CSV table of C-alpha atoms and ligand atoms in Angstrom, one decimal:
chain,number,residue,atom,x,y,z
A,18,MET,CA,0.0,0.0,0.0
A,19,GLU,CA,1.1,3.5,-0.7
A,20,ALA,CA,2.3,5.3,2.4
A,21,GLY,CA,0.0,7.9,4.0
A,22,MET,CA,-3.1,6.6,2.2
A,23,THR,CA,-6.4,5.9,3.8
A,24,LYS,CA,-5.9,2.8,6.1
A,25,ASP,CA,-6.6,-0.6,4.6
A,26,PHE,CA,-7.6,0.7,1.2
A,27,VAL,CA,-5.6,0.6,-2.0
A,28,ASN,CA,-6.2,2.8,-5.0
A,29,PRO,CA,-9.2,1.4,-6.7
A,30,PHE,CA,-8.7,3.0,-10.1
A,31,THR,CA,-7.0,1.2,-13.0
A,32,PRO,CA,-5.4,3.7,-15.4
A,33,VAL,CA,-3.8,0.7,-17.2
A,34,VAL,CA,-4.4,-0.2,-20.8
A,35,GLY,CA,-6.7,-3.1,-21.2
A,36,LYS,CA,-7.5,-3.5,-17.5
A,37,VAL,CA,-11.0,-4.4,-16.5
A,38,PRO,CA,-12.2,-1.5,-14.3
A,39,LEU,CA,-13.7,-2.2,-10.9
A,40,HIS,CA,-16.9,-0.6,-12.1
A,41,ILE,CA,-17.6,-0.5,-15.8
A,42,ALA,CA,-19.2,2.8,-16.7
A,43,GLY,CA,-22.1,2.5,-19.1
A,44,ARG,CA,-22.0,-0.2,-21.8
A,45,GLU,CA,-25.0,-2.0,-20.2
A,46,GLU,CA,-26.6,-2.8,-23.5
A,47,ILE,CA,-23.5,-4.4,-25.0
A,48,ILE,CA,-22.9,-6.4,-21.8
A,49,ALA,CA,-26.5,-7.6,-21.6
A,50,ASP,CA,-26.5,-8.6,-25.3
A,51,ILE,CA,-23.2,-10.5,-25.3
A,52,GLU,CA,-23.7,-12.1,-21.9
A,53,GLY,CA,-27.2,-13.1,-23.0
A,54,ALA,CA,-25.7,-14.7,-26.1
A,55,LEU,CA,-23.1,-16.6,-24.1
A,56,ALA,CA,-25.9,-17.9,-21.7
A,57,GLY,CA,-28.2,-18.7,-24.6
A,58,ALA,CA,-28.5,-21.5,-27.1
A,59,GLY,CA,-26.0,-20.4,-29.7
A,60,ASN,CA,-28.4,-19.0,-32.2
A,61,ASP,CA,-28.1,-15.4,-30.9
A,62,PRO,CA,-26.3,-13.1,-33.4
A,63,ALA,CA,-24.2,-11.7,-30.6
A,64,ILE,CA,-22.4,-15.1,-30.4
A,65,ILE,CA,-20.2,-13.4,-32.9
A,66,SER,CA,-19.6,-9.8,-31.9
A,67,LEU,CA,-17.4,-6.9,-33.0
A,68,LEU,CA,-16.5,-4.1,-30.6
A,69,VAL,CA,-15.5,-1.0,-32.5
A,70,GLY,CA,-14.1,2.2,-31.1
A,71,PRO,CA,-11.3,4.7,-31.0
A,72,ARG,CA,-8.3,4.3,-28.6
A,73,GLY,CA,-8.8,4.2,-24.9
A,74,MET,CA,-12.6,3.7,-25.3
A,75,GLY,CA,-12.5,0.3,-23.5
A,76,LYS,CA,-12.4,-2.3,-26.2
A,77,THR,CA,-9.7,-4.5,-24.5
A,78,ALA,CA,-11.2,-4.0,-21.1
A,79,LEU,CA,-14.6,-5.3,-22.4
A,80,LEU,CA,-13.0,-8.2,-24.2
A,81,SER,CA,-11.3,-9.2,-20.9
A,82,HIS,CA,-14.6,-8.7,-19.0
A,83,PHE,CA,-16.4,-11.1,-21.4
A,84,ALA,CA,-13.7,-13.7,-21.2
A,85,ASP,CA,-13.7,-13.5,-17.4
A,86,THR,CA,-17.5,-13.9,-17.1
A,87,ALA,CA,-17.5,-16.6,-19.7
A,88,GLU,CA,-14.8,-18.5,-17.8
A,89,SER,CA,-16.6,-18.2,-14.5
A,90,SER,CA,-19.6,-19.8,-16.1
A,91,GLY,CA,-17.6,-22.7,-17.4
A,92,TRP,CA,-16.5,-21.7,-20.9
A,93,VAL,CA,-13.0,-22.3,-22.1
A,94,THR,CA,-11.5,-19.1,-23.5
A,95,ALA,CA,-8.6,-18.3,-25.8
A,96,ARG,CA,-7.6,-14.6,-25.7
A,97,VAL,CA,-5.4,-13.5,-28.5
A,98,THR,CA,-4.3,-10.4,-30.4
A,99,CYS,CA,-4.6,-10.4,-34.2
A,100,VAL,CA,-1.0,-11.0,-35.3
A,101,ALA,CA,0.7,-13.6,-37.4
A,102,GLY,CA,0.7,-16.9,-35.5
A,103,MET,CA,-2.7,-16.1,-34.0
A,104,LEU,CA,-4.2,-19.5,-35.0
A,105,GLU,CA,-1.5,-21.5,-33.5
A,106,ASP,CA,-1.8,-19.3,-30.4
A,107,ILE,CA,-5.5,-20.1,-30.2
A,108,LEU,CA,-4.9,-23.8,-30.6
A,109,ILE,CA,-2.3,-23.9,-27.8
A,110,ARG,CA,-4.3,-21.8,-25.4
A,111,THR,CA,-7.4,-23.9,-26.1
A,112,GLN,CA,-5.4,-27.1,-25.5
A,113,ARG,CA,-4.0,-25.7,-22.2
A,114,ALA,CA,-7.4,-24.6,-20.9
A,115,THR,CA,-8.9,-27.9,-22.0
A,116,ARG,CA,-6.3,-29.8,-20.1
A,117,HIS,CA,-7.1,-27.8,-17.0
A,118,LEU,CA,-10.7,-28.7,-17.4
A,119,VAL,CA,-9.7,-32.4,-17.7
A,120,ASP,CA,-7.8,-32.1,-14.5
A,121,ILE,CA,-11.0,-31.1,-12.8
A,122,GLU,CA,-13.0,-33.9,-14.4
A,123,PRO,CA,-10.5,-36.7,-15.0
A,124,ALA,CA,-13.1,-39.4,-15.3
A,125,ARG,CA,-14.6,-38.1,-18.6
A,126,LYS,CA,-13.9,-40.2,-21.7
A,127,ILE,CA,-14.3,-39.6,-25.3
A,128,LYS,CA,-14.6,-42.4,-27.8
A,129,GLY,CA,-12.6,-44.7,-25.6
A,130,ALA,CA,-9.7,-42.3,-25.1
A,131,GLY,CA,-9.3,-39.9,-22.2
A,132,ILE,CA,-9.2,-36.3,-23.1
A,133,ALA,CA,-5.8,-36.1,-21.5
A,134,ASP,CA,-4.5,-38.7,-24.0
A,135,PHE,CA,-6.0,-36.8,-26.8
A,136,ILE,CA,-4.5,-33.5,-25.8
A,137,SER,CA,-1.1,-34.9,-25.2
A,138,LEU,CA,-1.2,-36.5,-28.7
A,139,GLU,CA,-2.1,-33.1,-30.0
A,140,LEU,CA,0.8,-31.5,-28.2
A,141,GLU,CA,3.3,-34.0,-29.3
A,142,ASP,CA,2.6,-33.1,-32.9
A,143,SER,CA,4.9,-30.7,-34.5
A,144,PRO,CA,3.0,-27.6,-35.7
A,145,ARG,CA,1.3,-28.7,-38.9
A,146,GLU,CA,0.0,-26.6,-41.7
A,147,LEU,CA,-2.7,-24.2,-41.0
A,148,SER,CA,-5.1,-26.0,-43.3
A,149,ASN,CA,-5.3,-28.5,-40.5
A,150,TRP,CA,-6.2,-25.9,-38.0
A,151,ARG,CA,-9.9,-26.3,-38.4
A,152,SER,CA,-9.9,-30.1,-38.0
A,153,ARG,CA,-7.7,-29.9,-35.0
A,154,MET,CA,-10.0,-27.3,-33.5
A,155,ASP,CA,-13.0,-29.5,-34.4
A,156,ASP,CA,-11.5,-32.4,-32.3
A,157,ILE,CA,-11.0,-30.1,-29.3
A,158,LEU,CA,-14.5,-28.7,-29.6
A,159,ASP,CA,-15.9,-32.3,-29.7
A,160,ALA,CA,-13.9,-33.0,-26.5
A,161,LEU,CA,-15.3,-29.8,-24.9
A,162,ALA,CA,-18.8,-30.8,-25.9
A,163,GLU,CA,-18.3,-34.0,-23.9
A,164,CYS,CA,-17.6,-31.8,-20.9
A,165,ASN,CA,-20.7,-29.8,-21.8
A,166,THR,CA,-18.7,-26.7,-22.4
A,167,GLY,CA,-17.8,-24.4,-25.3
A,168,LEU,CA,-15.0,-22.2,-26.5
A,169,LEU,CA,-14.9,-18.4,-26.5
A,170,VAL,CA,-12.2,-16.8,-28.6
A,171,THR,CA,-11.5,-13.1,-28.2
A,172,ILE,CA,-9.4,-11.3,-30.7
A,173,ASP,CA,-8.1,-7.8,-30.0
A,174,GLU,CA,-6.8,-5.2,-32.4
A,175,VAL,CA,-8.3,-6.9,-35.5
A,176,ASN,CA,-6.1,-6.3,-38.5
A,177,PRO,CA,-7.5,-7.0,-42.0
A,178,SER,CA,-4.0,-7.5,-43.4
A,179,ILE,CA,-3.5,-10.7,-41.3
A,180,ASP,CA,-4.4,-13.6,-43.6
A,181,GLU,CA,-5.2,-15.9,-40.7
A,182,MET,CA,-8.3,-13.9,-40.1
A,183,ALA,CA,-9.9,-15.5,-43.2
A,184,THR,CA,-9.1,-19.0,-42.0
A,185,LEU,CA,-10.5,-18.2,-38.6
A,186,VAL,CA,-13.7,-16.7,-39.9
A,187,ALA,CA,-14.3,-19.7,-42.3
A,188,ALA,CA,-13.7,-22.1,-39.5
A,189,PHE,CA,-16.1,-20.3,-37.2
A,190,GLN,CA,-18.7,-20.3,-39.9
A,191,HIS,CA,-18.3,-24.1,-40.1
A,192,PHE,CA,-18.3,-24.6,-36.3
A,193,LEU,CA,-21.6,-22.7,-36.1
A,194,ASP,CA,-23.2,-24.5,-39.0
A,195,GLU,CA,-22.3,-27.7,-37.2
A,196,GLY,CA,-24.0,-26.5,-34.1
A,197,LYS,CA,-20.7,-26.4,-32.1
A,198,LYS,CA,-20.7,-24.4,-28.9
A,199,VAL,CA,-18.4,-21.5,-29.9
A,200,ALA,CA,-18.4,-17.8,-29.5
A,201,LEU,CA,-16.1,-15.1,-31.1
A,202,ILE,CA,-15.7,-11.6,-29.8
A,203,MET,CA,-13.4,-9.3,-31.7
A,204,ALA,CA,-12.3,-5.7,-31.1
A,205,GLY,CA,-10.7,-3.1,-33.3
A,206,LEU,CA,-10.4,0.5,-34.5
A,207,PRO,CA,-13.3,1.5,-36.7
A,208,TYR,CA,-11.2,1.6,-39.9
A,209,ALA,CA,-9.8,-1.8,-39.3
A,210,VAL,CA,-13.2,-3.4,-38.7
A,211,THR,CA,-14.7,-1.7,-41.7
A,212,SER,CA,-12.0,-2.9,-44.0
A,213,LEU,CA,-12.2,-6.4,-42.4
A,214,LEU,CA,-15.9,-6.6,-43.2
A,215,SER,CA,-15.4,-5.5,-46.8
A,216,GLY,CA,-13.0,-8.3,-47.5
A,217,LYS,CA,-14.5,-11.2,-49.5
A,218,SER,CA,-13.1,-14.0,-47.4
A,219,THR,CA,-14.4,-12.5,-44.2
A,220,SER,CA,-17.8,-11.4,-45.4
A,221,PHE,CA,-19.5,-13.8,-43.1
A,222,LEU,CA,-18.6,-11.3,-40.3
A,223,ARG,CA,-21.2,-9.0,-41.7
A,224,ARG,CA,-23.7,-11.2,-39.8
A,225,ALA,CA,-21.9,-10.4,-36.6
A,226,ALA,CA,-23.4,-8.1,-34.0
A,227,ARG,CA,-21.5,-4.8,-34.2
A,228,TYR,CA,-21.2,-2.5,-31.2
A,229,GLU,CA,-19.8,1.0,-31.5
A,230,LEU,CA,-18.1,2.2,-28.3
A,231,GLN,CA,-18.9,5.8,-28.1
A,232,ALA,CA,-17.9,8.3,-25.4
A,233,LEU,CA,-19.6,7.7,-22.1
A,234,ASN,CA,-22.4,9.9,-20.9
A,235,ASP,CA,-21.7,12.2,-17.9
A,236,TYR,CA,-24.1,10.3,-15.6
A,237,GLU,CA,-22.3,7.1,-16.4
A,238,VAL,CA,-19.0,8.6,-15.6
A,239,GLU,CA,-20.4,10.1,-12.4
A,240,GLU,CA,-21.8,6.8,-11.2
A,241,ALA,CA,-18.6,4.9,-11.9
A,242,LEU,CA,-16.4,7.6,-10.3
A,243,MET,CA,-18.6,7.7,-7.2
A,244,ARG,CA,-18.8,3.9,-6.8
A,245,THR,CA,-15.1,3.3,-7.5
A,246,MET,CA,-14.1,6.0,-5.1
A,247,ARG,CA,-16.4,4.5,-2.4
A,248,ASP,CA,-14.7,1.2,-2.8
A,249,GLY,CA,-11.4,3.0,-2.2
A,250,GLY,CA,-12.9,4.3,1.1
A,251,LYS,CA,-13.4,7.9,0.0
A,252,SER,CA,-16.2,10.1,-1.3
A,253,PHE,CA,-16.6,13.2,-3.4
A,254,GLU,CA,-18.1,16.4,-2.3
A,255,PRO,CA,-20.9,17.2,-4.8
A,256,ASP,CA,-19.1,20.0,-6.6
A,257,ALA,CA,-15.9,17.9,-6.6
A,258,LEU,CA,-17.8,15.1,-8.3
A,259,GLU,CA,-19.1,17.5,-10.9
A,260,ALA,CA,-15.6,18.9,-11.6
A,261,ALA,CA,-14.3,15.4,-12.0
A,262,VAL,CA,-17.0,14.4,-14.5
A,263,ASN,CA,-16.2,17.6,-16.5
A,264,ALA,CA,-12.6,16.7,-16.6
A,265,VAL,CA,-13.3,13.2,-17.9
A,266,LYS,CA,-15.4,14.3,-20.9
A,267,GLY,CA,-16.8,10.9,-21.4
A,268,PHE,CA,-13.4,9.3,-22.1
A,269,PRO,CA,-13.0,6.0,-20.2
A,270,PHE,CA,-9.2,6.2,-20.0
A,271,MET,CA,-9.4,9.7,-18.5
A,272,LEU,CA,-12.0,8.4,-16.0
A,273,GLN,CA,-9.3,6.1,-14.6
A,274,LEU,CA,-6.5,8.7,-14.8
A,275,VAL,CA,-8.6,11.3,-13.0
A,276,GLY,CA,-9.9,8.9,-10.4
A,277,TYR,CA,-6.5,7.5,-9.7
A,278,ARG,CA,-4.9,10.9,-9.2
A,279,VAL,CA,-7.8,12.2,-7.1
A,280,TRP,CA,-7.6,9.2,-4.8
A,281,ARG,CA,-3.9,9.6,-4.4
A,282,MET,CA,-3.8,13.3,-3.8
A,283,ALA,CA,-6.6,13.0,-1.2
A,284,GLY,CA,-4.1,11.2,1.0
A,285,ASP,CA,-5.6,10.3,4.4
A,286,SER,CA,-8.7,12.5,3.8
A,287,GLU,CA,-11.9,10.5,3.4
A,288,THR,CA,-13.7,13.3,1.5
A,289,VAL,CA,-12.5,14.8,-1.8
A,290,ASP,CA,-13.0,18.5,-2.4
A,291,VAL,CA,-12.9,20.5,-5.6
A,292,SER,CA,-9.4,21.8,-5.1
A,293,ILE,CA,-8.1,18.2,-5.1
A,294,VAL,CA,-10.0,17.4,-8.2
A,295,ASN,CA,-8.7,20.4,-10.0
A,296,ALA,CA,-5.1,19.6,-9.1
A,297,ALA,CA,-5.6,15.9,-10.0
A,298,ALA,CA,-7.3,16.7,-13.3
A,299,SER,CA,-4.4,18.8,-14.5
A,300,VAL,CA,-1.9,15.9,-13.7
A,301,ALA,CA,-4.3,13.4,-15.4
A,302,ARG,CA,-4.6,15.6,-18.4
A,303,LYS,CA,-0.8,15.7,-18.8
A,304,GLU,CA,-0.7,11.9,-18.5
A,305,LEU,CA,-3.4,11.5,-21.1
A,306,ASP,CA,-1.4,13.9,-23.4
A,307,GLN,CA,1.7,11.8,-23.0
A,308,ARG,CA,0.2,8.4,-23.2
A,309,VAL,CA,-2.4,8.9,-25.9
A,310,TYR,CA,-2.4,12.2,-27.7
A,311,GLU,CA,1.4,12.8,-28.0
A,312,ALA,CA,1.8,9.4,-29.6
A,313,ALA,CA,-0.9,10.2,-32.1
A,314,TRP,CA,0.6,13.7,-32.7
A,315,PHE,CA,4.0,12.3,-33.6
A,316,GLU,CA,2.5,10.0,-36.1
A,317,LEU,CA,1.1,12.9,-38.1
A,318,SER,CA,2.8,14.1,-41.3
A,319,GLU,CA,2.6,17.7,-42.4
A,320,ALA,CA,-0.1,16.8,-44.8
A,321,ASP,CA,-2.1,15.0,-42.0
A,322,LYS,CA,-1.8,18.2,-39.9
A,323,SER,CA,-3.1,20.4,-42.8
A,324,PHE,CA,-6.0,18.0,-43.2
A,325,LEU,CA,-6.9,18.1,-39.6
A,326,LEU,CA,-6.5,21.8,-39.4
A,327,ALA,CA,-8.9,22.2,-42.2
A,328,MET,CA,-11.3,20.0,-40.3
A,329,THR,CA,-11.1,22.3,-37.2
A,330,GLU,CA,-12.9,25.0,-39.1
A,331,ASP,CA,-16.1,23.1,-38.4
A,332,SER,CA,-17.4,22.8,-34.9
A,333,ALA,CA,-18.3,19.1,-35.1
A,334,ILE,CA,-18.8,17.5,-38.5
A,335,THR,CA,-16.8,18.2,-41.6
A,336,ARG,CA,-18.1,17.5,-45.1
A,337,GLN,CA,-15.4,15.7,-47.1
A,338,ALA,CA,-16.5,17.7,-50.2
A,339,ASP,CA,-15.5,21.0,-48.4
A,340,LEU,CA,-11.9,19.8,-47.7
A,341,ALA,CA,-10.6,19.8,-51.3
A,342,GLY,CA,-11.4,23.6,-51.5
A,343,ARG,CA,-10.0,24.4,-48.1
A,344,LEU,CA,-6.8,22.5,-48.8
A,345,ASN,CA,-6.6,23.5,-52.4
A,346,LYS,CA,-5.9,19.9,-53.3
A,347,PRO,CA,-7.6,17.3,-55.7
A,348,SER,CA,-10.2,15.0,-54.2
A,349,GLY,CA,-7.9,12.0,-54.5
A,350,HIS,CA,-5.5,13.7,-52.0
A,351,VAL,CA,-8.5,14.2,-49.6
A,352,SER,CA,-9.5,10.6,-49.9
A,353,ARG,CA,-6.0,9.4,-49.3
A,354,TYR,CA,-5.4,11.4,-46.2
A,355,LYS,CA,-8.9,10.6,-44.9
A,356,LYS,CA,-8.0,6.9,-45.1
A,357,ARG,CA,-4.6,7.5,-43.4
A,358,LEU,CA,-6.2,9.4,-40.5
A,359,MET,CA,-8.9,6.8,-40.1
A,360,GLN,CA,-6.3,4.1,-39.9
A,361,GLN,CA,-4.6,6.0,-37.1
A,362,GLY,CA,-7.9,6.1,-35.2
A,363,ILE,CA,-8.0,9.9,-35.2
A,364,ILE,CA,-11.0,10.6,-37.4
A,365,GLN,CA,-14.0,8.6,-38.4
A,366,GLU,CA,-16.6,8.8,-41.1
A,367,ARG,CA,-19.9,9.2,-39.3
A,368,SER,CA,-21.8,8.6,-42.6
A,369,ARG,CA,-20.7,8.8,-46.2
A,370,GLY,CA,-18.6,12.0,-46.7
A,371,LEU,CA,-19.2,13.3,-43.1
A,372,LEU,CA,-16.0,13.3,-41.1
A,373,GLU,CA,-15.3,13.9,-37.4
A,374,PHE,CA,-12.6,13.6,-34.8
A,375,CYS,CA,-13.2,10.4,-32.9
A,376,LEU,CA,-10.5,10.3,-30.3
A,377,PRO,CA,-12.2,12.3,-27.5
A,378,GLY,CA,-10.3,15.5,-26.6
A,379,PHE,CA,-7.8,15.1,-29.4
A,380,LYS,CA,-9.2,18.0,-31.4
A,381,GLU,CA,-8.5,20.4,-28.5
A,382,TYR,CA,-5.0,18.9,-28.0
A,383,PHE,CA,-4.3,19.3,-31.7
A,384,GLN,CA,-5.4,22.9,-31.8
A,385,GLU,CA,-3.1,23.7,-28.8
A,386,ARG,CA,-0.1,22.0,-30.4
A,387,ILE,CA,-0.7,23.7,-33.7
A,388,ALA,CA,-0.9,27.1,-31.9
A,389,GLU,CA,2.4,26.3,-30.1
A,390,GLU,CA,4.0,25.4,-33.4
A,391,GLY,CA,2.8,28.7,-34.8
A,392,ASP,CA,4.5,30.5,-31.9
A,393,LEU,CA,7.9,28.9,-32.6
B,196,ATP,N1,-16.6,1.4,-19.4
B,196,ATP,C1,-15.5,1.8,-18.7
B,196,ATP,N2,-15.6,2.4,-17.4
B,196,ATP,C2,-14.5,2.7,-16.7
B,196,ATP,N3,-13.3,2.5,-17.1
B,196,ATP,C3,-13.1,2.0,-18.3
B,196,ATP,C4,-14.2,1.6,-19.2
B,196,ATP,N4,-13.7,1.1,-20.3
B,196,ATP,C5,-12.3,1.1,-20.2
B,196,ATP,N5,-11.9,1.7,-19.0
B,196,ATP,C6,-10.6,2.0,-18.6
B,196,ATP,O1,-10.0,2.8,-19.7
B,196,ATP,C7,-8.7,2.4,-20.0
B,196,ATP,C8,-8.6,2.1,-21.5
B,196,ATP,O2,-9.3,0.9,-21.8
B,196,ATP,P1,-8.9,-0.1,-22.9
B,196,ATP,O3,-7.4,-0.3,-22.8
B,196,ATP,O4,-9.8,-1.2,-22.8
B,196,ATP,O5,-9.2,0.7,-24.2
B,196,ATP,P2,-9.0,0.3,-25.7
B,196,ATP,O6,-10.3,0.7,-26.4
B,196,ATP,O7,-8.7,-1.1,-25.8
B,196,ATP,O8,-7.8,1.2,-26.3
B,196,ATP,P3,-6.8,0.9,-27.4
B,196,ATP,O9,-7.5,1.1,-28.7
B,196,ATP,O10,-5.7,1.9,-27.2
B,196,ATP,O11,-6.3,-0.5,-27.3
B,196,ATP,C9,-8.3,1.3,-19.0
B,196,ATP,O12,-7.6,1.9,-18.0
B,196,ATP,C10,-9.7,0.8,-18.6
B,196,ATP,O13,-9.6,0.3,-17.2
B,197,MG,MG1,-7.0,-2.1,-26.5
């Protein structure tokens, strides 16, 4: 425990990438849908789900949350990131988890062989070609079915340029057609998901339930801040809570940063006043700048910056058609840079030809940095 903090409590906030927060703000509908699908018969569309949203919006945290709850109700889970080697990774993790299950129920048999024998056979094999992946998974799924359980695969940071996605999607289509107990939850930046769905070999995913993680509402932020703080043995004074909510601006990552700093700065005090929140918010804001915005800023080329600067002329939505004139560039240039910035998770296309900043707070950060550059 940190010295000088409220006795017997540790900081309850989790400003760590991918960490499941103590209290998840909002997201009730997504959680109800996906947990409902996991509890249901397997014909629910949310049995294959896509979580889509900009950075820091809580995609990884939700994936972990679903994997945790699925595990606690008996599912076997394989949690992977979308990189080359992902299929082998899923296979190995599934085998490991299955072996654990077998340890719990050693008496179970499949077709005359113990699951343990079957698994060790699998593990003795040298990695075979990926074309075998589906049939190897098929065998494991049959073994799991004998134990009355299913497999949840979570894939983070989906990347359409990873060829293994096509194999995985085709295999899942087959598993579902065969009535196997499987679930697939994927997460990614909007652009990556859109281009994944447009691919021919992964078009089956258009049937998946798609959830857009938007900024949180203020009342959702308020409730999560209040509850988490209470679990840490402290409470906000009313105007302090309001100030904290204003500092968070609906951004989940900022909720954790602000809460973490507030709790720490409050020291031994059990109540948090507005001066603590103000001091904490300015530290949290710097941390957010460093961890999220600065990284995004340094990825920007001069042409990216001109593009974004032209977008800041609008208060919220920019028409793509207006940008060619503002930038004095052909429309091909505009489409190219739109795509680049979407890939970086900085802007999104709300609907055809309508663009907006999607990383909460980045527009303001960008304007400040541009003004600083102008001062140099
Ligand atoms: N609904 C939520 N309520 C409270 N805190 C949240 C919520 N969602 C995420 N967080 C917190 O926000 C931070 C960022 O979450 P996470 O890493 O899951 O975002 P992400 O969308 O995966 O970002 P990236 O695209 O950068 O991977 C973590 O500290 C997490 O604990
Ligand atoms: Mg993530």
